[in-house]
């Protein structure tokens, strides 16, 4: 059976309101940081606030709400939360690497220089006459 | 009492998420380079997804959840394709 939202018990309403406001305010803070931060490599950090606990808070609120109103355990919001949590690092790492590539190709000065290939792992493959 | 708490919380959350969407849109419109615009698009669709779930809580219907799931999946594919395009100049090699 499905209850109307007005018949929600008080503890459930408070929990839903808390998680909803928590998630929404974290998302807003992330968006403000996204607008304010000066360079691209700093800006890429800000929206992850919305994709981690912003999504987590809103999904927890939705889970509590639908579990209480339909009086059974509703966990299909976990699907969205898991999907966003898994895909956001992939997306942002691809984007950051693309931005690094472009900045290096155009010498804009934002990107750090590439390290010189002087690691000992790469030298071991070479033939060293001093060893014999 | 609980209806008032829920209504207030849903309304404030919707306002906050709409403001976040507007900010992401500003960054997408203004962003100095292409990668800023792509991140703006990414933030825009994540915020739209959260707004849809909030609508679902406000109305008590489960139908909004499926729309949010579709937005999440398509948005991921779109952002990865755009990032690949920035990297290589083509999407499928």
mmCIF file of C-alpha atoms in Angstrom:
data_model
loop_
_atom_site.group_PDB
_atom_site.id
_atom_site.type_symbol
_atom_site.label_atom_id
_atom_site.label_comp_id
_atom_site.label_asym_id
_atom_site.label_seq_id
_atom_site.Cartn_x
_atom_site.Cartn_y
_atom_site.Cartn_z
ATOM 1 C CA UNK A 1 0.000 0.000 0.000
ATOM 2 C CA UNK A 2 1.115 3.512 -0.661
ATOM 3 C CA UNK A 3 0.776 6.223 1.947
ATOM 4 C CA UNK A 4 0.242 9.810 0.975
ATOM 5 C CA UNK A 5 3.268 12.008 1.737
ATOM 6 C CA UNK A 6 1.238 13.798 4.408
ATOM 7 C CA UNK A 7 0.951 10.581 6.440
ATOM 8 C CA UNK A 8 4.687 10.239 6.870
ATOM 9 C CA UNK A 9 5.806 9.743 10.507
ATOM 10 C CA UNK A 10 7.679 12.668 12.003
ATOM 11 C CA UNK A 11 11.079 10.962 12.363
ATOM 12 C CA UNK A 12 10.999 9.942 8.700
ATOM 13 C CA UNK A 13 10.081 13.461 7.600
ATOM 14 C CA UNK A 14 12.946 14.925 9.623
ATOM 15 C CA UNK A 15 15.430 12.365 8.259
ATOM 16 C CA UNK A 16 14.299 12.950 4.658
ATOM 17 C CA UNK A 17 14.469 16.736 5.094
ATOM 18 C CA UNK A 18 17.932 16.546 6.665
ATOM 19 C CA UNK A 19 19.478 14.380 3.961
ATOM 20 C CA UNK A 20 17.776 16.325 1.180
ATOM 21 C CA UNK A 21 19.034 19.686 2.458
ATOM 22 C CA UNK A 22 22.478 18.206 3.129
ATOM 23 C CA UNK A 23 22.839 16.900 -0.412
ATOM 24 C CA UNK A 24 21.385 19.985 -2.066
ATOM 25 C CA UNK A 25 23.534 22.435 -0.095
ATOM 26 C CA UNK A 26 26.708 20.443 -0.814
ATOM 27 C CA UNK A 27 25.827 20.508 -4.501
ATOM 28 C CA UNK A 28 25.299 24.262 -4.363
ATOM 29 C CA UNK A 29 28.637 24.784 -2.569
ATOM 30 C CA UNK A 30 30.354 22.692 -5.234
ATOM 31 C CA UNK A 31 28.720 24.743 -7.977
ATOM 32 C CA UNK A 32 29.803 28.033 -6.372
ATOM 33 C CA UNK A 33 33.365 26.739 -6.129
ATOM 34 C CA UNK A 34 33.144 25.700 -9.761
ATOM 35 C CA UNK A 35 32.313 29.275 -10.693
ATOM 36 C CA UNK A 36 34.860 30.955 -8.411
ATOM 37 C CA UNK A 37 38.082 28.958 -8.695
ATOM 38 C CA UNK A 38 40.651 30.542 -11.018
ATOM 39 C CA UNK A 39 42.247 27.778 -13.129
ATOM 40 C CA UNK A 40 40.892 24.681 -14.813
ATOM 41 C CA UNK A 41 42.902 22.253 -12.682
ATOM 42 C CA UNK A 42 41.399 23.753 -9.517
ATOM 43 C CA UNK A 43 37.918 23.985 -11.002
ATOM 44 C CA UNK A 44 37.816 20.282 -11.824
ATOM 45 C CA UNK A 45 37.724 19.481 -8.082
ATOM 46 C CA UNK A 46 34.631 21.481 -7.212
ATOM 47 C CA UNK A 47 31.762 19.588 -8.955
ATOM 48 C CA UNK A 48 32.900 16.317 -7.349
ATOM 49 C CA UNK A 49 31.356 17.647 -4.132
ATOM 50 C CA UNK A 50 28.005 17.335 -5.866
ATOM 51 C CA UNK A 51 28.725 13.932 -7.355
ATOM 52 C CA UNK A 52 29.888 12.360 -4.084
ATOM 53 C CA UNK A 53 27.843 13.509 -1.091
ATOM 54 C CA UNK A 54 25.367 15.556 -3.098
ATOM 55 C CA UNK A 55 24.175 12.429 -4.869
ATOM 56 C CA UNK A 56 24.606 10.407 -1.671
ATOM 57 C CA UNK A 57 22.428 12.719 0.418
ATOM 58 C CA UNK A 58 19.609 13.033 -2.100
ATOM 59 C CA UNK A 59 19.604 9.290 -2.793
ATOM 60 C CA UNK A 60 19.530 8.494 0.951
ATOM 61 C CA UNK A 61 16.582 10.869 1.359
ATOM 62 C CA UNK A 62 14.775 9.221 -1.562
ATOM 63 C CA UNK A 63 15.459 5.736 -0.166
ATOM 64 C CA UNK A 64 14.104 6.646 3.278
ATOM 65 C CA UNK A 65 11.052 8.373 1.780
ATOM 66 C CA UNK A 66 10.009 5.568 -0.567
ATOM 67 C CA UNK A 67 10.842 2.841 1.972
ATOM 68 C CA UNK A 68 8.563 4.443 4.564
ATOM 69 C CA UNK A 69 5.713 5.397 2.213
ATOM 70 C CA UNK A 70 5.501 2.038 0.437
ATOM 71 C CA UNK A 71 6.235 0.121 3.727
ATOM 72 C CA UNK A 72 8.891 -2.107 2.182
ATOM 73 C CA UNK A 73 12.601 -1.726 1.554
ATOM 74 C CA UNK A 74 13.216 0.328 -1.606
ATOM 75 C CA UNK A 75 16.889 0.390 -2.538
ATOM 76 C CA UNK A 76 16.903 1.010 -6.273
ATOM 77 C CA UNK A 77 18.396 4.478 -5.684
ATOM 78 C CA UNK A 78 21.617 2.666 -4.801
ATOM 79 C CA UNK A 79 21.888 1.964 -8.531
ATOM 80 C CA UNK A 80 22.177 5.652 -9.433
ATOM 81 C CA UNK A 81 24.514 6.355 -6.513
ATOM 82 C CA UNK A 82 26.825 3.477 -7.412
ATOM 83 C CA UNK A 83 26.806 4.383 -11.085
ATOM 84 C CA UNK A 84 27.668 8.046 -10.472
ATOM 85 C CA UNK A 85 30.352 7.103 -7.931
ATOM 86 C CA UNK A 86 32.012 4.720 -10.384
ATOM 87 C CA UNK A 87 31.779 6.857 -13.516
ATOM 88 C CA UNK A 88 32.717 10.326 -12.232
ATOM 89 C CA UNK A 89 36.429 9.570 -11.585
ATOM 90 C CA UNK A 90 36.728 7.971 -15.019
ATOM 91 C CA UNK A 91 35.182 10.989 -16.725
ATOM 92 C CA UNK A 92 37.176 13.590 -14.837
ATOM 93 C CA UNK A 93 40.470 11.762 -15.254
ATOM 94 C CA UNK A 94 39.903 11.544 -19.003
ATOM 95 C CA UNK A 95 39.025 15.252 -19.089
ATOM 96 C CA UNK A 96 42.035 16.242 -17.000
ATOM 97 C CA UNK A 97 44.367 14.256 -19.218
ATOM 98 C CA UNK A 98 42.829 15.814 -22.312
ATOM 99 C CA UNK A 99 43.274 19.292 -20.813
ATOM 100 C CA UNK A 100 46.887 18.490 -19.884
ATOM 101 C CA UNK A 101 47.536 17.291 -23.401
ATOM 102 C CA UNK A 102 46.074 20.440 -24.902
ATOM 103 C CA UNK A 103 47.916 22.759 -22.513
ATOM 104 C CA UNK A 104 51.219 21.049 -23.250
ATOM 105 C CA UNK A 105 50.623 21.097 -26.971
ATOM 106 C CA UNK A 106 49.852 24.825 -26.955
ATOM 107 C CA UNK A 107 52.386 25.859 -24.263
ATOM 108 C CA UNK A 108 49.864 27.905 -22.316
ATOM 109 C CA UNK A 109 51.952 27.732 -19.137
ATOM 110 C CA UNK A 110 49.234 26.171 -16.995
ATOM 111 C CA UNK A 111 50.481 22.610 -17.329
ATOM 112 C CA UNK A 112 53.581 21.305 -15.553
ATOM 113 C CA UNK A 113 56.487 20.137 -17.687
ATOM 114 C CA UNK A 114 56.928 16.486 -18.499
ATOM 115 C CA UNK A 115 59.531 14.719 -16.383
ATOM 116 C CA UNK A 116 62.644 13.594 -18.208
ATOM 117 C CA UNK A 117 62.841 9.855 -18.740
ATOM 118 C CA UNK A 118 65.756 9.199 -16.401
ATOM 119 C CA UNK A 119 64.189 6.551 -14.202
ATOM 120 C CA UNK A 120 66.331 3.512 -13.314
ATOM 121 C CA UNK A 121 63.684 1.144 -14.684
ATOM 122 C CA UNK A 122 64.284 2.375 -18.196
ATOM 123 C CA UNK A 123 68.044 2.241 -17.913
ATOM 124 C CA UNK A 124 68.163 -1.411 -17.014
ATOM 125 C CA UNK A 125 67.173 -2.441 -20.498
ATOM 126 C CA UNK A 126 70.247 -0.802 -21.975
ATOM 127 C CA UNK A 127 73.514 -2.603 -22.467
ATOM 128 C CA UNK A 128 76.135 -1.224 -20.149
ATOM 129 C CA UNK A 129 79.695 -2.063 -21.146
ATOM 130 C CA UNK A 130 81.069 -1.253 -17.665
ATOM 131 C CA UNK A 131 79.383 -4.338 -16.194
ATOM 132 C CA UNK A 132 81.583 -6.740 -18.078
ATOM 133 C CA UNK B 1 3.466 18.656 10.738
ATOM 134 C CA UNK B 2 5.533 16.197 8.753
ATOM 135 C CA UNK B 3 3.922 17.426 5.549
ATOM 136 C CA UNK B 4 5.055 20.992 6.331
ATOM 137 C CA UNK B 5 8.625 19.835 7.090
ATOM 138 C CA UNK B 6 8.753 17.788 3.906
ATOM 139 C CA UNK B 7 7.274 20.526 1.723
ATOM 140 C CA UNK B 8 9.694 23.148 3.074
ATOM 141 C CA UNK B 9 12.718 20.886 2.683
ATOM 142 C CA UNK B 10 11.783 19.866 -0.852
ATOM 143 C CA UNK B 11 11.167 23.482 -1.867
ATOM 144 C CA UNK B 12 14.505 24.712 -0.462
ATOM 145 C CA UNK B 13 16.361 21.782 -2.018
ATOM 146 C CA UNK B 14 14.765 22.487 -5.385
ATOM 147 C CA UNK B 15 15.790 26.147 -5.171
ATOM 148 C CA UNK B 16 19.372 25.186 -4.259
ATOM 149 C CA UNK B 17 19.646 22.650 -7.073
ATOM 150 C CA UNK B 18 18.157 25.093 -9.568
ATOM 151 C CA UNK B 19 20.737 27.690 -8.484
ATOM 152 C CA UNK B 20 23.490 25.091 -8.906
ATOM 153 C CA UNK B 21 22.178 24.310 -12.399
ATOM 154 C CA UNK B 22 22.159 28.018 -13.266
ATOM 155 C CA UNK B 23 25.763 28.380 -12.069
ATOM 156 C CA UNK B 24 26.866 25.349 -14.088
ATOM 157 C CA UNK B 25 25.102 26.823 -17.097
ATOM 158 C CA UNK B 26 26.918 30.134 -16.614
ATOM 159 C CA UNK B 27 30.243 28.307 -16.546
ATOM 160 C CA UNK B 28 29.296 26.295 -19.611
ATOM 161 C CA UNK B 29 28.370 29.481 -21.450
ATOM 162 C CA UNK B 30 31.354 31.549 -20.329
ATOM 163 C CA UNK B 31 34.097 28.971 -19.752
ATOM 164 C CA UNK B 32 37.371 30.113 -21.266
ATOM 165 C CA UNK B 33 38.218 26.825 -22.961
ATOM 166 C CA UNK B 34 36.460 23.726 -24.234
ATOM 167 C CA UNK B 35 37.297 21.584 -21.204
ATOM 168 C CA UNK B 36 35.569 24.084 -18.891
ATOM 169 C CA UNK B 37 32.450 23.871 -21.000
ATOM 170 C CA UNK B 38 32.486 20.080 -20.883
ATOM 171 C CA UNK B 39 32.796 20.056 -17.089
ATOM 172 C CA UNK B 40 29.968 22.599 -16.958
ATOM 173 C CA UNK B 41 27.802 20.238 -19.015
ATOM 174 C CA UNK B 42 28.723 17.366 -16.697
ATOM 175 C CA UNK B 43 27.804 19.364 -13.578
ATOM 176 C CA UNK B 44 24.602 20.496 -15.315
ATOM 177 C CA UNK B 45 23.338 16.993 -15.962
ATOM 178 C CA UNK B 46 24.276 15.730 -12.486
ATOM 179 C CA UNK B 47 22.346 18.625 -10.958
ATOM 180 C CA UNK B 48 19.395 17.973 -13.274
ATOM 181 C CA UNK B 49 19.390 14.352 -12.151
ATOM 182 C CA UNK B 50 19.345 15.374 -8.494
ATOM 183 C CA UNK B 51 16.535 17.825 -9.233
ATOM 184 C CA UNK B 52 14.478 15.049 -10.842
ATOM 185 C CA UNK B 53 14.930 12.803 -7.798
ATOM 186 C CA UNK B 54 13.874 15.728 -5.606
ATOM 187 C CA UNK B 55 10.743 16.154 -7.741
ATOM 188 C CA UNK B 56 10.090 12.455 -7.183
ATOM 189 C CA UNK B 57 10.267 12.917 -3.403
ATOM 190 C CA UNK B 58 7.983 15.950 -3.627
ATOM 191 C CA UNK B 59 5.291 14.208 -5.665
ATOM 192 C CA UNK B 60 5.726 10.697 -4.246
ATOM 193 C CA UNK B 61 6.003 9.050 -7.655
ATOM 194 C CA UNK B 62 8.646 6.534 -8.692
ATOM 195 C CA UNK B 63 8.535 7.495 -12.392
ATOM 196 C CA UNK B 64 11.078 10.288 -11.901
ATOM 197 C CA UNK B 65 13.656 7.758 -10.732
ATOM 198 C CA UNK B 66 13.820 6.094 -14.140
ATOM 199 C CA UNK B 67 14.280 9.428 -15.890
ATOM 200 C CA UNK B 68 17.119 10.210 -13.480
ATOM 201 C CA UNK B 69 18.773 6.858 -14.223
ATOM 202 C CA UNK B 70 18.605 7.460 -17.973
ATOM 203 C CA UNK B 71 20.057 10.968 -17.570
ATOM 204 C CA UNK B 72 22.934 9.594 -15.494
ATOM 205 C CA UNK B 73 23.848 6.915 -18.013
ATOM 206 C CA UNK B 74 23.574 9.075 -21.138
ATOM 207 C CA UNK B 75 25.438 11.928 -19.478
ATOM 208 C CA UNK B 76 28.379 9.674 -18.660
ATOM 209 C CA UNK B 77 28.624 8.452 -22.237
ATOM 210 C CA UNK B 78 28.360 12.011 -23.588
ATOM 211 C CA UNK B 79 31.083 13.370 -21.315
ATOM 212 C CA UNK B 80 33.463 10.505 -22.084
ATOM 213 C CA UNK B 81 32.901 10.963 -25.820
ATOM 214 C CA UNK B 82 33.570 14.709 -25.569
ATOM 215 C CA UNK B 83 36.734 14.138 -23.511
ATOM 216 C CA UNK B 84 37.955 11.615 -26.061
ATOM 217 C CA UNK B 85 37.276 14.121 -28.795
ATOM 218 C CA UNK B 86 39.361 16.772 -27.008
ATOM 219 C CA UNK B 87 42.201 14.300 -26.566
ATOM 220 C CA UNK B 88 42.392 12.871 -30.070
ATOM 221 C CA UNK B 89 40.311 15.018 -32.376
ATOM 222 C CA UNK B 90 38.053 12.063 -33.153
ATOM 223 C CA UNK B 91 35.772 9.874 -31.075
ATOM 224 C CA UNK B 92 36.153 6.449 -32.690
ATOM 225 C CA UNK B 93 39.589 5.650 -34.073
#
